[in-house]
Coordinates of C-alpha atoms in Angstrom, one line a residue:
X1 CA -4.3 35.3 -11.7
X2 CA -5.2 32.0 -9.9
X3 CA -8.8 30.8 -10.2
X4 CA -10.6 30.0 -7.0
X5 CA -11.3 26.5 -8.2
X6 CA -7.7 25.8 -9.2
X7 CA -6.5 22.3 -8.0
X8 CA -3.8 23.8 -5.8
X9 CA -6.2 26.1 -4.1
X10 CA -8.6 23.2 -3.3
X11 CA -5.7 21.1 -2.1
X12 CA -4.4 24.0 0.1
X13 CA -7.8 24.2 1.8
X14 CA -7.5 20.6 2.8
X15 CA -3.8 20.7 3.9
X16 CA -2.8 21.0 7.6
X17 CA 0.9 21.4 8.4
X18 CA 0.5 22.1 12.1
X19 CA 1.5 18.6 13.3
X20 CA 4.7 18.8 11.1
X21 CA 5.8 22.1 12.7
X22 CA 5.5 20.5 16.1
X23 CA 7.5 17.4 15.0
X24 CA 10.3 19.4 13.5
X25 CA 10.5 22.1 16.3
X26 CA 13.4 20.5 18.0
X27 CA 15.6 20.4 14.9
X28 CA 16.3 24.1 14.6
X29 CA 18.5 26.5 16.5
X30 CA 18.1 30.2 17.3
X31 CA 21.7 30.8 16.1
X32 CA 23.4 30.6 12.7
X33 CA 22.1 31.5 9.2
X34 CA 18.4 31.7 8.5
X35 CA 17.2 28.2 7.7
X36 CA 14.8 27.1 5.1
X37 CA 11.2 26.6 6.3
X38 CA 10.5 22.8 6.3
X39 CA 6.9 23.6 5.2
X40 CA 8.3 25.0 2.0
X41 CA 10.1 21.7 1.2
X42 CA 7.1 19.6 2.0
X43 CA 4.8 21.7 -0.2
X44 CA 7.4 21.5 -3.0
X45 CA 7.4 17.7 -2.6
X46 CA 3.6 17.7 -2.8
X47 CA 3.6 19.8 -5.9
X48 CA 6.1 17.4 -7.5
X49 CA 3.9 14.4 -6.7
X50 CA 0.7 16.0 -7.7
X51 CA 2.0 16.9 -11.2
X52 CA 4.3 13.8 -11.5
X53 CA 7.5 15.8 -11.5
X54 CA 10.0 13.2 -10.4
X55 CA 13.1 15.2 -10.9
X56 CA 14.0 17.6 -8.1
X57 CA 16.1 19.7 -10.4
X58 CA 13.2 20.1 -12.7
X59 CA 10.8 20.9 -9.8
X60 CA 13.1 23.7 -8.6
X61 CA 13.3 25.0 -12.1
X62 CA 9.5 25.1 -12.7
X63 CA 9.0 26.7 -9.3
X64 CA 11.0 29.7 -10.5
X65 CA 8.4 30.7 -13.1
X66 CA 5.2 28.9 -12.3
X67 CA 2.9 31.3 -10.4
X68 CA 0.6 28.5 -9.1
X69 CA 3.4 26.6 -7.7
X70 CA 4.8 29.7 -6.0
X71 CA 1.5 30.5 -4.5
X72 CA 1.0 27.0 -3.1
X73 CA 4.6 27.1 -1.6
X74 CA 4.0 30.5 -0.1
X75 CA 6.8 32.1 -2.2
X76 CA 6.5 35.7 -3.3
X77 CA 7.5 36.5 -6.9
X78 CA 10.9 37.7 -5.8
X79 CA 11.8 35.0 -3.3
X80 CA 14.6 32.6 -4.0
X81 CA 13.9 29.0 -4.7
X82 CA 15.9 26.5 -2.6
X83 CA 18.6 24.5 -4.2
X84 CA 17.7 21.0 -5.3
X85 CA 20.4 19.5 -3.0
X86 CA 18.5 20.8 0.0
X87 CA 16.0 17.9 -0.4
X88 CA 18.6 15.3 0.0
X89 CA 20.2 16.9 3.1
X90 CA 16.8 17.1 4.9
X91 CA 15.4 13.8 3.6
X92 CA 18.2 11.7 5.0
X93 CA 18.4 13.7 8.2
X94 CA 15.7 15.7 9.9
X95 CA 12.8 14.4 7.9
X96 CA 13.6 10.8 8.5
X97 CA 14.4 11.3 12.2
X98 CA 11.0 13.0 12.7
X99 CA 9.1 10.6 10.4
X100 CA 7.7 13.7 8.6
X101 CA 5.9 12.0 5.7
X102 CA 4.2 9.4 7.9
X103 CA 2.8 12.3 10.0
X104 CA 1.7 14.1 6.8
X105 CA -0.1 11.0 5.5
X106 CA -1.8 10.3 8.7
X107 CA -3.0 13.9 9.0
X108 CA -4.8 13.5 5.6
X109 CA -6.4 10.3 6.9
X110 CA -7.7 12.1 10.0
X111 CA -9.0 14.9 7.8
X112 CA -10.9 12.4 5.7
X113 CA -12.4 10.8 8.9
X114 CA -13.5 14.2 10.2
X115 CA -15.1 15.0 6.9
X116 CA -17.1 11.8 7.0
X117 CA -15.6 10.3 3.9
X118 CA -14.7 7.0 5.4
X119 CA -17.5 4.5 5.9
X120 CA -15.6 2.0 8.0
X121 CA -17.5 -1.1 6.8
X122 CA -15.6 -2.3 3.7
X123 CA -11.8 -2.3 3.2
X124 CA -9.5 -3.9 0.6
X125 CA -5.9 -4.9 0.8
X126 CA -3.6 -5.4 -2.2
X127 CA -0.1 -4.8 -3.4
X128 CA 1.3 -3.5 -6.7
X129 CA 4.8 -3.8 -8.2
X130 CA 6.8 -0.6 -8.5
X131 CA 10.1 -0.8 -10.3
X132 CA 13.2 0.3 -8.3
X133 CA 15.8 2.7 -9.6
X134 CA 18.1 -0.2 -10.3
X135 CA 19.2 -1.8 -13.6
X136 CA 18.4 -5.5 -14.2
X137 CA 21.9 -6.0 -15.5
X138 CA 23.6 -5.0 -12.3
X139 CA 22.7 -8.2 -10.4
X140 CA 25.1 -10.1 -8.1
X141 CA 25.1 -12.4 -5.1
X142 CA 25.0 -10.8 -1.7
X143 CA 28.6 -11.7 -0.8
X144 CA 30.0 -9.7 -3.7
X145 CA 28.6 -6.3 -2.8
X146 CA 31.1 -3.4 -2.5
X147 CA 32.9 -2.9 0.7
X148 CA 30.5 -1.1 3.1
X149 CA 32.8 1.8 3.8
X150 CA 32.9 2.7 0.1
X151 CA 29.3 1.7 -0.7
X152 CA 26.4 4.0 -1.4
X153 CA 23.8 4.9 1.2
X154 CA 21.3 2.3 0.0
X155 CA 23.9 -0.5 0.3
X156 CA 25.0 0.7 3.8
X157 CA 21.4 0.8 5.0
X158 CA 20.6 -2.6 3.6
X159 CA 23.6 -4.2 5.2
X160 CA 22.8 -2.5 8.5
X161 CA 19.2 -3.7 8.4
X162 CA 19.9 -7.3 7.4
X163 CA 23.2 -7.9 9.3
X164 CA 23.9 -11.7 9.5
X165 CA 21.1 -12.4 7.0
X166 CA 23.4 -11.2 4.3
X167 CA 25.6 -14.3 4.6
X168 CA 22.7 -16.6 5.0
X169 CA 21.2 -15.2 1.8
X170 CA 24.5 -15.7 0.0
X171 CA 24.5 -19.4 1.0
X172 CA 20.8 -19.9 0.0
X173 CA 20.2 -21.7 -3.2
X174 CA 16.9 -19.9 -3.7
X175 CA 18.5 -16.5 -3.8
X176 CA 18.1 -15.0 -7.2
X177 CA 20.7 -12.3 -6.6
X178 CA 20.6 -8.7 -5.4
X179 CA 21.2 -5.4 -7.1
X180 CA 24.5 -3.6 -6.7
X181 CA 22.6 -0.3 -6.7
X182 CA 19.6 -1.1 -4.5
X183 CA 20.1 -4.4 -2.7
X184 CA 16.9 -4.0 -0.7
X185 CA 14.8 -4.4 -3.8
X186 CA 13.7 -7.9 -4.7
X187 CA 14.1 -9.5 -8.1
X188 CA 10.6 -10.1 -9.6
X189 CA 9.5 -11.7 -12.9
X190 CA 6.0 -10.0 -12.8
X191 CA 7.0 -7.8 -15.8
X192 CA 8.0 -9.1 -19.3
X193 CA 11.6 -8.8 -18.3
X194 CA 12.6 -9.5 -14.7
X195 CA 13.3 -6.4 -12.7
X196 CA 14.2 -5.3 -9.3
X197 CA 11.3 -3.6 -7.4
X198 CA 9.2 -3.0 -4.4
X199 CA 5.6 -3.7 -3.5
X200 CA 3.3 -0.8 -2.8
X201 CA 1.0 -2.3 -0.1
X202 CA -2.2 -0.4 0.5
X203 CA -5.2 -0.6 2.8
X204 CA -8.1 1.3 1.2
X205 CA -11.5 2.1 2.4
X206 CA -13.3 0.9 -0.7
X207 CA -16.4 3.0 -0.9
X208 CA -14.5 6.2 -0.7
X209 CA -11.1 5.2 -2.1
X210 CA -9.2 6.8 0.9
X211 CA -5.9 5.0 1.7
X212 CA -5.8 4.2 5.4
X213 CA -2.3 2.9 5.4
X214 CA 0.6 2.1 3.0
X215 CA 3.7 0.1 3.5
X216 CA 6.8 -0.6 1.3
X217 CA 8.2 -4.1 1.1
X218 CA 10.4 -6.0 -1.3
X219 CA 8.4 -7.5 -4.1
X220 CA 7.8 -10.9 -2.5
X221 CA 4.4 -12.4 -1.8
X222 CA 5.2 -13.6 1.7
X223 CA 6.2 -10.1 2.8
X224 CA 3.1 -8.6 1.1
X225 CA 0.9 -10.8 3.3
X226 CA 2.8 -9.8 6.4
X227 CA 2.4 -6.1 5.4
X228 CA -1.4 -6.7 5.3
X229 CA -1.3 -7.7 9.0
X230 CA 0.8 -4.7 9.9
X231 CA -1.5 -2.2 8.1
X232 CA -4.7 -3.6 9.7
X233 CA -3.2 -3.4 13.2
X234 CA -1.7 0.0 12.7
X235 CA -4.9 1.5 11.3
X236 CA -6.9 0.1 14.2
X237 CA -4.4 1.4 16.7
X238 CA -4.0 5.0 15.3
X239 CA -7.5 5.6 13.8
X240 CA -9.6 3.0 15.5
X241 CA -10.5 1.7 12.0
X242 CA -12.0 -1.7 12.3
X243 CA -13.9 -2.7 9.1
X244 CA -16.6 -5.3 9.1
X245 CA -15.4 -6.9 5.8
X246 CA -11.9 -7.1 4.3
X247 CA -11.5 -8.0 0.7
X248 CA -8.3 -9.2 -1.1
X249 CA -7.2 -11.5 -3.9
X250 CA -6.2 -15.1 -3.6
X251 CA -2.6 -14.4 -2.7
X252 CA -4.0 -13.5 0.8
X253 CA -6.1 -16.6 1.1
X254 CA -3.8 -18.6 3.4
X255 CA -5.4 -20.0 6.6
X256 CA -3.1 -17.9 8.8
X257 CA -4.1 -14.6 7.2
X258 CA -7.8 -15.5 7.2
X259 CA -7.6 -16.3 10.8
X260 CA -5.9 -13.0 11.5
X261 CA -8.7 -11.1 9.7
X262 CA -11.3 -13.0 11.7
X263 CA -9.6 -12.4 15.0
X264 CA -9.4 -8.7 14.0
X265 CA -13.2 -8.6 14.0
X266 CA -13.8 -8.6 10.3
X267 CA -15.3 -11.2 7.9
X268 CA -12.7 -12.3 5.3
X269 CA -14.0 -11.8 1.7
X270 CA -11.0 -13.5 0.3
X271 CA -10.7 -16.5 -2.1
X272 CA -9.2 -19.5 -0.2
X273 CA -6.0 -21.1 -1.3
X274 CA -7.4 -24.6 -1.6
X275 CA -5.6 -27.6 -3.1
X276 CA -7.9 -30.3 -1.8
X277 CA -9.1 -31.1 -5.4
X278 CA -5.5 -31.7 -6.6
X279 CA -5.7 -35.5 -5.9
X280 CA -4.4 -36.9 -9.3
X281 CA -7.7 -38.8 -9.9
X282 CA -8.1 -40.1 -6.3
X283 CA -10.9 -39.4 -3.9
X284 CA -10.8 -35.7 -2.8
X285 CA -10.9 -34.7 0.8
X286 CA -14.5 -33.4 0.3
X287 CA -15.5 -37.1 0.0
X288 CA -14.6 -37.5 3.7
X289 CA -16.9 -36.1 6.4
X290 CA -15.4 -34.5 9.5
X291 CA -16.8 -34.8 13.0
X292 CA -15.7 -31.9 15.2
X293 CA -16.8 -33.6 18.5
X294 CA -14.5 -36.6 18.2
X295 CA -11.9 -34.8 15.9
X296 CA -12.0 -37.5 13.3
X297 CA -12.8 -38.1 9.6
X298 CA -15.1 -40.8 8.2
X299 CA -14.4 -42.3 4.8
X300 CA -17.2 -43.1 2.2
X301 CA -17.3 -46.7 3.4
X302 CA -17.8 -45.6 7.1
X303 CA -14.3 -46.3 8.4
X304 CA -12.7 -43.6 10.7
X305 CA -9.5 -41.7 10.1
X306 CA -8.3 -40.7 13.5
X307 CA -5.9 -37.9 14.6
X308 CA -2.4 -39.1 14.0
X309 CA 0.0 -36.1 14.4
X310 CA 0.2 -32.3 14.7
X311 CA 3.0 -30.1 13.3
X312 CA 3.2 -27.0 15.5
X313 CA 5.1 -24.6 13.2
X314 CA 2.6 -24.9 10.3
X315 CA -0.5 -25.8 12.4
X316 CA -1.2 -28.9 10.4
X317 CA -3.2 -31.8 11.9
X318 CA -2.7 -35.2 10.2
X319 CA -5.3 -38.0 10.2
X320 CA -4.7 -41.6 9.1
X321 CA -6.9 -44.6 8.5
X322 CA -6.2 -48.1 9.9
X323 CA -4.1 -50.0 7.4
X324 CA -6.2 -53.1 7.9
X325 CA -9.4 -51.2 6.9
X326 CA -7.7 -49.9 3.7
X327 CA -6.5 -53.4 2.7
X328 CA -10.1 -54.8 2.7
X329 CA -11.7 -51.6 1.2
X330 CA -13.5 -51.9 -2.2
X331 CA -12.6 -48.3 -3.0
X332 CA -8.8 -48.7 -2.4
X333 CA -7.8 -48.2 -6.0
X334 CA -9.8 -44.9 -6.2
X335 CA -8.7 -43.8 -2.8
X336 CA -4.9 -44.3 -2.4
X337 CA -1.9 -46.2 -3.6
X338 CA -0.2 -46.0 -0.2
X339 CA -0.5 -48.5 2.6
X340 CA -3.3 -46.3 4.2
X341 CA -5.1 -43.1 3.4
X342 CA -4.1 -40.0 5.2
X343 CA -5.7 -36.5 5.4
X344 CA -4.6 -33.1 6.7
X345 CA -6.6 -30.4 8.3
X346 CA -5.2 -27.0 9.2
X347 CA -5.5 -25.5 12.7
X348 CA -7.5 -22.6 11.2
X349 CA -9.7 -24.8 9.0
X350 CA -12.8 -23.2 10.6
X351 CA -12.0 -19.8 9.2
X352 CA -11.4 -21.4 5.8
X353 CA -14.9 -22.9 5.9
X354 CA -16.2 -19.5 6.9
X355 CA -14.5 -17.9 3.9
X356 CA -15.8 -20.6 1.5
X357 CA -19.3 -20.0 2.8
X358 CA -19.1 -16.3 2.3
X359 CA -18.4 -16.8 -1.5
X360 CA -22.1 -17.5 -2.1
X361 CA -23.4 -14.4 -0.4
X362 CA -24.4 -11.1 -2.0
X363 CA -22.1 -9.2 0.4
X364 CA -19.1 -11.1 -1.0
X365 CA -20.0 -10.2 -4.6
X366 CA -20.4 -6.6 -3.5
X367 CA -17.0 -6.6 -1.8
X368 CA -15.4 -8.0 -5.0
X369 CA -17.0 -5.0 -6.9
X370 CA -15.8 -2.5 -4.3
X371 CA -12.3 -4.0 -4.4
X372 CA -11.8 -2.3 -7.7
X373 CA -11.2 0.8 -5.6
X374 CA -7.8 -0.4 -4.5
X375 CA -6.9 -1.1 -8.2
X376 CA -8.0 2.5 -9.0
X377 CA -5.6 3.7 -6.3
X378 CA -2.7 1.9 -8.0
X379 CA -3.8 3.1 -11.4
X380 CA -3.9 6.7 -10.3
X381 CA -0.6 6.4 -8.5
X382 CA 1.2 5.1 -11.6
X383 CA -0.7 6.9 -14.4
X384 CA -1.4 10.3 -12.9
X385 CA 1.3 10.8 -10.2
X386 CA 4.4 9.2 -11.8
X387 CA 5.0 6.2 -9.6
X388 CA 5.8 3.6 -12.2
X389 CA 9.4 3.8 -11.2
X390 CA 10.9 5.0 -7.9
X391 CA 13.2 8.0 -7.7
X392 CA 14.7 7.2 -4.3
X393 CA 16.6 4.0 -3.4
X394 CA 16.4 1.7 -0.4
X395 CA 13.4 0.6 1.6
X396 CA 13.2 3.9 3.4
X397 CA 13.2 5.8 0.2
X398 CA 10.4 3.6 -1.2
X399 CA 8.4 4.1 2.0
X400 CA 8.8 7.9 1.7
X401 CA 7.6 8.0 -1.9
X402 CA 4.7 5.7 -1.2
X403 CA 3.6 7.9 1.8
X404 CA 3.8 11.1 -0.3
X405 CA 1.8 9.5 -3.1
X406 CA -0.9 8.2 -0.7
X407 CA -1.1 11.6 1.0
X408 CA -1.5 13.3 -2.4
X409 CA -4.3 11.0 -3.4
X410 CA -6.1 11.5 -0.1
X411 CA -5.8 15.2 -0.6
X412 CA -7.2 14.9 -4.1
X413 CA -10.3 13.0 -2.7
X414 CA -10.7 15.8 -0.1
X415 CA -10.4 18.5 -2.8
X416 CA -12.9 16.8 -5.0
X417 CA -15.4 16.5 -2.1
X418 CA -14.9 20.2 -1.2
X419 CA -15.5 21.2 -4.8
X420 CA -19.0 19.6 -4.6
X421 CA -19.9 21.6 -1.5
X422 CA -21.1 24.8 -3.0
X423 CA -17.8 26.1 -4.4
X424 CA -17.7 28.7 -7.3
X425 CA -18.1 27.1 -10.7
X426 CA -15.3 26.5 -13.1
X427 CA -13.9 29.4 -15.2
X428 CA -14.6 32.3 -12.8
X429 CA -11.3 33.9 -11.6
X430 CA -12.1 35.6 -8.3
X431 CA -9.5 36.9 -5.8
X432 CA -9.6 35.1 -2.4
X433 CA -10.1 38.3 -0.5
X434 CA -13.5 39.1 -2.1
X435 CA -16.7 38.7 -0.1
X436 CA -19.4 36.2 -1.0
X437 CA -21.6 39.0 -2.3
X438 CA -18.9 40.3 -4.6
X439 CA -18.2 36.7 -5.8
X440 CA -21.9 36.3 -6.7
X441 CA -22.0 39.6 -8.5
X442 CA -19.0 38.8 -10.6
X443 CA -20.4 35.4 -11.5
X444 CA -23.6 37.1 -12.7
X445 CA -21.6 39.6 -14.7
X446 CA -19.5 36.8 -16.3
X447 CA -22.7 34.9 -17.3
X448 CA -24.2 38.1 -18.9
X449 CA -21.0 38.8 -20.9
X450 CA -20.6 35.2 -22.0
X451 CA -24.2 34.7 -23.1
X452 CA -25.3 36.6 -26.3
X453 CA -28.9 35.9 -25.7
X454 CA -28.8 37.6 -22.3
X455 CA -26.8 40.5 -23.7
X456 CA -29.3 41.3 -26.4
X457 CA -32.2 40.7 -24.1

């Protein structure tokens, strides 16, 4: 009934649940009623994400009569389907304690590495906005959230994670409010109408499209950049993945992140956030030459601008000219309206110069083309696997959905690669128990019946 080249058959060949069984072994007792196999729930969750079934009630309903779903979940035609509430009980308990979905995702990454799909030379980092399961109308300030004892699980988790930061956020003038339903989500105006949401941060091996790591953060640019550091460190620690080049958009072009990428052993192919040309008609900083040996700038007329101060938290060095030199300068009106001209240089200015120089190389242009792979990752997640809006609430729920989605997309890449390695062609329904000779004979028979020319010949 199920063709050998069916999607779920190909995904099943690439799926390894052994690590999950070990991780959940301590959560079960030999006494009591027979429990539901966790592998069944995990396979059901994978089916729901593969076919974009976001409702657990609908997933359980379709599992009752869909033969392909039952085969993938190892359910016989007469076996009972678990109740939809079983997902919630296990998700907020055993699965989160054992970090099941992180283990599942990382097992797919190791399988991709063992299959030789990951090149390890080019990587891309980016983030995409995913709407939270929270209405834009239910917005309030942090101090007016419901009492914690009567609040929902998402509110209790957020208050526990933030602690004293809740009151600091309430006093902040820059706070745009939080959601009564999902306060961990950040208010974002990236859509036509402002919405609450999370950022799906992904580290992707760009030639293959395999996701090496994903992380959920509130939809704020500063936290997305921090997530990029976490993903690079975690992938190096767990998979020894150290790409030679890292590509990203201009949001990651700060000196601190560029320096982190360089210290990580990679060349940053990232546009630099540069405001040196925003001088309001005055001479730009590029008109001044910098001498590294004496740590000083020289103006167009040959006067020095010596080191004046250093701000440790931001890593900014300040240089200033002598006021007497500026008073007698013929370029004073074009240079500054202040008493003397000042310049700044970041502590990681060397890596900014490196990133600027890389823009003119052919490898940089190649990295920008390959960076489309991470955009394809987001497009598939939203368009094919139903991740335009989250089903779970809270930062932990968002992380869980992102890990399942990334695991599914890695499995799809594995299934596609296995399909090209001598698998039976499409349209031939062959039981899995047949031998290769029988499979070949049935394929020939199918071709003879399907071709009138062969039949009459």
